Amino acid sequence: MPSPTDPSQNVFNAIVNAGDPSISSGYRSEQNWDQTPTEGGCEYDIMFLKTYDQSLIWQIHGNTDGTSGVTSIWMASNNKLQLITSDENHNNKYFPVDWTFALNKWYHFRHEVFLSASGYHRLFIDKKLVASVNGKMNDSRGAYGKIGINQFDNRGSSSILYDNFTIFK
């Protein structure tokens, strides 16, 4: 794994600093991809360097303006994560992830997603299934994915490294 202190490494360092200006209704440092096909997923290595609670770190988002995340991973308090699903009316459901992260340690995340009326989102961390949700996972208008940080206020700072990102069918 690359070292977080070596700037020559080819990693995405998502950084949001306290006091940053808002970008598209959030405080963001993200990269996007097209979520086609609707069944598949992605995997990557991740290291949490500095975290501020209440931040999205991964999301499948509807293509249409005004849509929200179809399914997301949320950084909650005490180094915990939540899996979130949202319907076309922006009604969120929160599912705790049975896992706690440590700072400055690499982890391997794998998301398996099926975007449909009877879809699913499975999250594996270091090859262990830590969250699985079944149900509607699509607002039927297409989707794209995002990795990085999306904070909903700018009172705190976060820095997360992402490496070896792969999309699969």
Coordinates of N, CA and C in Angstrom, one line a residue:
M1 N 0.8 -1.2 0.0 CA 0.0 0.0 0.0 C 0.9 1.2 0.0
P2 N 0.4 2.3 -0.7 CA 1.2 3.5 -0.7 C 1.2 4.2 0.7
S3 N 2.2 5.0 0.9 CA 2.3 5.7 2.2 C 1.5 7.0 2.1
P4 N 0.7 7.3 3.1 CA 0.0 8.6 3.1 C 0.9 9.8 3.1
T5 N 2.1 9.6 3.5 CA 3.1 10.8 3.5 C 3.9 11.0 2.3
D6 N 3.8 10.1 1.3 CA 4.5 10.1 0.0 C 3.7 10.8 -1.0
P7 N 3.9 12.1 -1.4 CA 3.1 12.7 -2.4 C 3.2 12.2 -3.8
S8 N 4.2 11.4 -4.1 CA 4.4 10.8 -5.4 C 3.5 9.7 -5.7
Q9 N 2.8 9.2 -4.7 CA 1.9 8.0 -4.9 C 0.7 8.5 -5.6
N10 N 0.1 7.6 -6.5 CA -1.1 7.9 -7.3 C -2.3 7.5 -6.5
V11 N -2.7 8.3 -5.5 CA -3.9 8.1 -4.7 C -4.7 9.3 -4.8
F12 N -6.0 9.2 -4.5 CA -6.9 10.3 -4.5 C -7.0 10.7 -3.0
N13 N -6.5 11.9 -2.6 CA -6.6 12.4 -1.3 C -7.8 13.4 -1.2
A14 N -8.9 12.9 -0.7 CA -10.1 13.8 -0.5 C -9.9 14.6 0.7
I15 N -9.9 15.9 0.6 CA -9.7 16.8 1.7 C -10.8 17.9 1.8
V16 N -11.4 18.0 2.9 CA -12.3 19.2 3.2 C -11.8 19.8 4.5
N17 N -11.6 21.1 4.4 CA -11.1 21.8 5.6 C -12.2 22.7 6.2
A18 N -12.1 22.8 7.5 CA -13.1 23.7 8.2 C -13.0 25.1 7.5
G19 N -14.2 25.7 7.3 CA -14.2 27.0 6.6 C -14.2 27.0 5.1
D20 N -14.1 25.8 4.5 CA -14.2 25.8 3.0 C -15.5 26.3 2.5
P21 N -15.5 26.9 1.3 CA -16.8 27.4 0.7 C -17.7 26.2 0.3
S22 N -19.0 26.4 0.3 CA -19.9 25.4 -0.2 C -19.8 25.3 -1.7
I23 N -19.9 24.0 -2.2 CA -20.0 23.7 -3.6 C -21.2 22.8 -3.8
S24 N -22.2 23.3 -4.5 CA -23.4 22.5 -4.8 C -24.0 22.0 -3.6
S25 N -24.3 22.8 -2.6 CA -25.0 22.5 -1.4 C -24.2 21.5 -0.5
G26 N -22.9 21.6 -0.5 CA -22.1 20.8 0.4 C -20.7 21.2 0.4
Y27 N -19.9 20.6 1.2 CA -18.4 20.9 1.3 C -17.8 19.7 0.8
R28 N -17.2 19.7 -0.4 CA -16.9 18.5 -1.2 C -15.5 18.4 -1.6
S29 N -15.1 17.1 -1.7 CA -13.9 16.7 -2.4 C -14.2 15.3 -3.0
E30 N -14.7 15.2 -4.2 CA -15.2 14.0 -4.7 C -14.8 13.7 -6.2
Q31 N -14.8 12.5 -6.6 CA -14.7 12.0 -7.9 C -15.9 11.2 -8.3
N32 N -16.4 11.4 -9.6 CA -17.6 10.7 -10.0 C -17.3 9.6 -11.1
W33 N -18.3 8.7 -11.2 CA -18.2 7.7 -12.3 C -19.7 7.4 -12.7
D34 N -19.8 6.9 -14.0 CA -21.1 6.5 -14.5 C -21.4 5.1 -13.9
Q35 N -22.6 5.0 -13.3 CA -23.0 3.7 -12.7 C -23.8 2.9 -13.7
T36 N -23.1 2.4 -14.7 CA -23.7 1.6 -15.7 C -22.8 0.4 -15.9
P37 N -23.2 -0.9 -15.8 CA -24.6 -1.3 -15.7 C -25.2 -1.1 -14.3
T38 N -26.4 -1.4 -14.2 CA -27.1 -1.2 -12.9 C -26.8 -2.3 -11.9
E39 N -26.2 -3.4 -12.4 CA -25.8 -4.5 -11.4 C -24.3 -4.6 -11.5
G40 N -23.6 -4.5 -10.4 CA -22.2 -4.6 -10.3 C -21.7 -4.0 -9.1
G41 N -20.7 -3.2 -9.2 CA -20.2 -2.5 -8.0 C -18.8 -1.9 -8.2
C42 N -18.1 -1.7 -7.1 CA -16.8 -1.2 -7.1 C -16.1 -1.6 -5.9
E43 N -14.8 -1.5 -5.9 CA -13.9 -1.8 -4.8 C -12.7 -0.9 -4.8
Y44 N -12.2 -0.6 -3.6 CA -11.1 0.3 -3.5 C -10.4 0.1 -2.1
D45 N -9.2 0.7 -2.0 CA -8.6 0.7 -0.7 C -8.8 2.1 -0.1
I46 N -9.0 2.2 1.2 CA -9.3 3.5 1.8 C -8.5 3.6 3.2
M47 N -8.1 4.8 3.4 CA -7.4 5.1 4.7 C -8.0 6.5 5.2
F48 N -8.5 6.4 6.4 CA -9.1 7.6 7.1 C -7.9 8.3 7.8
L49 N -7.6 9.5 7.4 CA -6.5 10.2 8.0 C -7.0 11.2 9.1
K50 N -8.1 11.9 8.8 CA -8.7 12.8 9.7 C -10.2 12.8 9.4
T51 N -11.1 12.7 10.4 CA -12.5 12.6 10.1 C -13.3 13.5 10.9
Y52 N -14.4 14.0 10.2 CA -15.4 14.9 10.8 C -16.7 14.2 10.7
D53 N -17.4 14.0 11.7 CA -18.7 13.2 11.7 C -19.7 13.9 10.7
Q54 N -20.6 13.1 10.3 CA -21.7 13.6 9.4 C -21.2 13.9 8.0
S55 N -20.5 13.0 7.4 CA -20.0 13.2 6.0 C -20.3 11.9 5.2
L56 N -20.6 12.1 4.0 CA -20.8 11.0 3.0 C -19.4 10.7 2.5
I57 N -19.1 9.4 2.3 CA -17.7 9.0 1.8 C -17.9 8.1 0.5
W58 N -19.1 7.7 0.2 CA -19.4 6.9 -1.0 C -20.8 7.0 -1.3
Q59 N -21.2 7.1 -2.6 CA -22.6 7.3 -2.9 C -22.9 6.9 -4.3
I60 N -24.1 6.3 -4.5 CA -24.7 6.2 -5.8 C -25.8 7.2 -5.9
H61 N -25.8 8.1 -6.8 CA -26.7 9.3 -6.9 C -27.5 9.2 -8.1
G62 N -28.8 9.7 -8.0 CA -29.6 9.8 -9.2 C -29.1 10.8 -10.2
N63 N -29.3 10.6 -11.5 CA -28.8 11.5 -12.5 C -29.6 12.8 -12.6
T64 N -30.9 12.8 -12.2 CA -31.8 13.9 -12.4 C -31.6 15.0 -11.3
D65 N -31.6 16.3 -11.7 CA -31.5 17.3 -10.7 C -32.6 17.1 -9.6
G66 N -32.2 17.4 -8.4 CA -33.2 17.3 -7.3 C -33.2 15.9 -6.7
T67 N -32.5 14.9 -7.3 CA -32.5 13.6 -6.7 C -31.5 13.5 -5.6
S68 N -31.5 12.5 -4.8 CA -30.6 12.3 -3.7 C -29.8 11.0 -3.9
G69 N -29.0 10.7 -3.0 CA -28.3 9.4 -3.1 C -29.3 8.3 -3.0
V70 N -29.1 7.3 -4.0 CA -29.9 6.1 -3.9 C -29.5 5.2 -2.8
T71 N -28.2 5.1 -2.7 CA -27.5 4.4 -1.5 C -26.2 5.0 -1.3
S72 N -25.9 5.2 0.0 CA -24.7 5.9 0.4 C -24.0 5.3 1.6
I73 N -22.8 5.7 1.9 CA -22.1 5.3 3.1 C -21.8 6.6 3.8
W74 N -22.2 6.7 5.1 CA -22.1 7.9 5.9 C -21.2 7.7 7.1
M75 N -20.3 8.7 7.3 CA -19.4 8.6 8.5 C -20.2 9.2 9.6
A76 N -20.5 8.3 10.6 CA -21.2 8.7 11.8 C -20.2 9.0 12.9
S77 N -20.6 9.2 14.1 CA -19.7 9.5 15.2 C -19.0 8.2 15.7
N78 N -17.9 8.5 16.4 CA -17.1 7.4 17.0 C -16.5 6.4 16.0
N79 N -16.1 6.9 14.9 CA -15.4 6.1 13.8 C -16.3 4.9 13.4
K80 N -17.6 5.2 13.3 CA -18.6 4.2 12.8 C -19.1 4.7 11.5
L81 N -19.7 3.8 10.7 CA -20.3 4.1 9.4 C -21.8 3.7 9.5
Q82 N -22.6 4.3 8.6 CA -24.0 3.9 8.3 C -24.2 3.7 6.8
L83 N -25.0 2.7 6.4 CA -25.4 2.6 5.1 C -26.8 3.3 5.0
I84 N -27.0 4.1 4.0 CA -28.2 4.9 3.9 C -28.9 4.6 2.5
T85 N -30.2 4.4 2.5 CA -30.9 4.3 1.3 C -31.9 5.4 1.2
S86 N -32.2 5.9 0.0 CA -33.2 7.0 -0.1 C -34.1 6.8 -1.3
D87 N -35.4 7.0 -1.1 CA -36.3 6.8 -2.2 C -36.5 8.1 -3.0
E88 N -37.3 8.1 -4.1 CA -37.5 9.3 -4.9 C -38.1 10.5 -4.2
N89 N -38.7 10.3 -3.0 CA -39.2 11.4 -2.2 C -38.2 11.8 -1.2
H90 N -37.0 11.4 -1.2 CA -35.9 11.7 -0.3 C -36.2 11.2 1.1
N91 N -36.9 10.1 1.2 CA -37.1 9.5 2.5 C -35.9 8.6 2.8
N92 N -35.1 8.9 3.8 CA -33.9 8.1 4.1 C -34.1 7.1 5.1
K93 N -33.5 5.9 4.9 CA -33.4 4.9 5.9 C -32.0 4.6 6.3
Y94 N -31.7 4.5 7.6 CA -30.3 4.4 8.1 C -30.1 3.0 8.6
F95 N -29.0 2.4 8.2 CA -28.6 1.0 8.7 C -27.2 1.1 9.2
P96 N -27.0 0.7 10.5 CA -25.7 0.8 11.1 C -24.8 -0.3 10.5
V97 N -23.5 0.0 10.3 CA -22.5 -0.9 9.8 C -21.8 -1.5 11.0
D98 N -21.7 -2.8 11.1 CA -21.1 -3.5 12.2 C -19.6 -3.5 12.1
W99 N -19.0 -2.3 12.3 CA -17.6 -2.2 12.1 C -17.1 -0.8 12.5
T100 N -15.9 -0.7 13.1 CA -15.3 0.6 13.5 C -14.0 0.7 12.9
F101 N -13.7 1.9 12.3 CA -12.4 2.1 11.7 C -11.4 2.8 12.6
A102 N -10.1 2.6 12.3 CA -9.1 3.3 13.0 C -8.4 4.3 12.0
L103 N -7.9 5.3 12.5 CA -7.2 6.3 11.6 C -5.8 5.7 11.2
N104 N -5.3 6.1 10.0 CA -4.0 5.8 9.5 C -3.8 4.3 9.3
K105 N -4.8 3.6 8.8 CA -4.8 2.2 8.5 C -5.5 1.9 7.2
W106 N -4.9 1.2 6.3 CA -5.6 0.8 5.1 C -6.7 -0.3 5.3
Y107 N -7.8 -0.1 4.6 CA -8.9 -1.1 4.6 C -9.3 -1.3 3.1
H108 N -9.8 -2.4 2.8 CA -10.3 -2.7 1.5 C -11.9 -2.8 1.5
F109 N -12.5 -1.9 0.8 CA -14.0 -1.8 0.7 C -14.4 -2.4 -0.6
R110 N -15.5 -3.2 -0.6 CA -16.1 -3.7 -1.8 C -17.6 -3.5 -1.7
H111 N -18.2 -2.8 -2.7 CA -19.6 -2.6 -2.7 C -20.2 -3.4 -3.8
E112 N -21.3 -4.2 -3.5 CA -22.0 -4.9 -4.6 C -23.4 -4.3 -4.6
V113 N -23.8 -3.8 -5.7 CA -25.0 -3.0 -5.8 C -25.9 -3.5 -7.0
F114 N -27.2 -3.6 -6.8 CA -28.1 -3.9 -7.9 C -29.2 -2.8 -7.8
L115 N -29.2 -1.9 -8.8 CA -30.1 -0.8 -8.9 C -31.4 -1.2 -9.6
S116 N -32.5 -1.5 -8.7 CA -33.8 -1.9 -9.3 C -34.8 -1.7 -8.2
A117 N -36.0 -2.0 -8.5 CA -37.1 -1.9 -7.5 C -36.9 -3.0 -6.4
S118 N -36.2 -4.0 -6.7 CA -35.9 -5.1 -5.7 C -34.4 -5.3 -5.6
G119 N -33.7 -4.2 -5.4 CA -32.2 -4.2 -5.5 C -31.6 -4.5 -4.2
Y120 N -30.3 -4.3 -4.1 CA -29.5 -4.5 -2.9 C -28.3 -3.7 -2.9
H121 N -27.7 -3.5 -1.7 CA -26.4 -3.0 -1.5 C -25.7 -3.8 -0.4
R122 N -24.6 -4.4 -0.8 CA -23.8 -5.2 0.2 C -22.4 -4.5 0.3
L123 N -22.0 -4.3 1.6 CA -20.7 -3.7 1.8 C -19.8 -4.7 2.5
F124 N -18.7 -5.0 1.9 CA -17.6 -5.9 2.5 C -16.4 -5.0 2.9
I125 N -15.9 -5.2 4.0 CA -14.7 -4.5 4.4 C -13.7 -5.6 4.8
D126 N -12.5 -5.6 4.1 CA -11.5 -6.6 4.3 C -12.1 -8.0 4.2
K127 N -12.9 -8.2 3.2 CA -13.6 -9.4 2.8 C -14.7 -9.9 3.7
K128 N -15.0 -9.1 4.7 CA -16.1 -9.5 5.6 C -17.3 -8.7 5.3
L129 N -18.5 -9.4 5.2 CA -19.8 -8.7 5.0 C -20.1 -7.9 6.2
V130 N -20.2 -6.6 6.2 CA -20.5 -5.8 7.4 C -21.9 -5.1 7.3
A131 N -22.5 -5.1 6.1 CA -23.8 -4.5 5.9 C -24.4 -5.0 4.6
S132 N -25.7 -5.3 4.7 CA -26.5 -5.8 3.6 C -27.9 -5.3 3.7
V133 N -28.4 -4.6 2.6 CA -29.7 -4.0 2.6 C -30.4 -4.4 1.3
N134 N -31.6 -4.9 1.4 CA -32.4 -5.3 0.2 C -33.6 -4.3 0.1
G135 N -34.0 -4.0 -1.1 CA -35.1 -3.1 -1.3 C -34.9 -2.2 -2.5
K136 N -35.8 -1.3 -2.7 CA -35.7 -0.4 -3.8 C -34.3 0.4 -3.8
M137 N -33.6 0.3 -4.9 CA -32.3 1.0 -5.0 C -32.2 1.8 -6.3
N138 N -33.3 2.4 -6.7 CA -33.2 3.1 -7.9 C -34.4 4.1 -8.0
D139 N -34.2 5.3 -8.5 CA -35.3 6.2 -8.8 C -35.7 6.1 -10.3
S140 N -35.2 5.1 -11.0 CA -35.5 4.9 -12.4 C -35.1 5.9 -13.4
R141 N -34.2 6.8 -13.0 CA -33.7 7.9 -13.9 C -32.2 7.8 -14.1
G142 N -31.6 6.6 -13.8 CA -30.2 6.5 -14.0 C -29.4 6.9 -12.8
A143 N -28.1 6.6 -12.8 CA -27.3 6.9 -11.6 C -25.9 7.1 -12.0
Y144 N -25.2 7.8 -11.1 CA -23.7 7.9 -11.1 C -23.2 7.7 -9.7
G145 N -21.9 7.3 -9.6 CA -21.3 7.1 -8.3 C -20.3 8.2 -8.0
K146 N -20.1 8.3 -6.6 CA -19.1 9.2 -6.1 C -18.3 8.6 -5.0
I147 N -17.0 8.9 -5.0 CA -16.2 8.6 -3.8 C -15.6 9.9 -3.4
G148 N -15.2 10.0 -2.2 CA -14.7 11.3 -1.6 C -15.4 11.7 -0.4
I149 N -15.4 13.0 -0.2 CA -16.1 13.5 1.0 C -17.1 14.5 0.6
N150 N -18.3 14.4 1.2 CA -19.3 15.5 1.1 C -19.8 15.7 2.5
Q151 N -19.4 16.8 3.1 CA -19.8 17.3 4.4 C -21.0 18.2 4.3
F152 N -21.9 18.2 5.3 CA -23.1 19.1 5.2 C -22.9 20.4 6.0
D153 N -21.7 20.5 6.7 CA -21.4 21.8 7.2 C -19.9 21.9 7.2
N154 N -19.3 23.1 7.4 CA -17.9 23.3 7.3 C -17.2 23.6 8.6
R155 N -17.7 23.1 9.7 CA -17.1 23.3 11.0 C -15.9 22.4 11.3
G156 N -15.8 21.3 10.5 CA -14.7 20.3 10.8 C -14.0 20.0 9.5
S157 N -12.8 19.3 9.7 CA -12.0 18.9 8.6 C -11.9 17.4 8.4
S158 N -11.8 16.9 7.2 CA -11.7 15.5 6.9 C -10.6 15.3 5.8
S159 N -9.9 14.2 5.9 CA -9.0 13.8 4.9 C -9.0 12.3 4.8
I160 N -9.3 11.8 3.6 CA -9.4 10.3 3.3 C -8.7 10.0 2.1
L161 N -7.8 8.9 2.1 CA -7.1 8.5 0.9 C -7.9 7.3 0.3
Y162 N -8.0 7.3 -1.1 CA -8.6 6.3 -1.9 C -7.6 5.8 -2.9
D163 N -7.5 4.5 -3.0 CA -6.5 3.9 -4.0 C -7.1 2.6 -4.6
N164 N -6.5 2.2 -5.7 CA -6.9 1.0 -6.4 C -8.4 0.9 -6.7
F165 N -9.0 2.0 -7.1 CA -10.4 2.0 -7.4 C -10.7 1.2 -8.7
T166 N -11.7 0.2 -8.6 CA -12.1 -0.6 -9.7 C -13.6 -0.7 -9.7
I167 N -14.2 -0.6 -10.9 CA -15.6 -0.9 -11.2 C -15.8 -2.2 -11.8
F168 N -16.8 -3.0 -11.4 CA -17.0 -4.3 -12.0 C -18.4 -4.6 -12.3
K169 N -18.7 -5.5 -13.2 CA -20.0 -6.0 -13.5 C -20.4 -7.2 -12.8

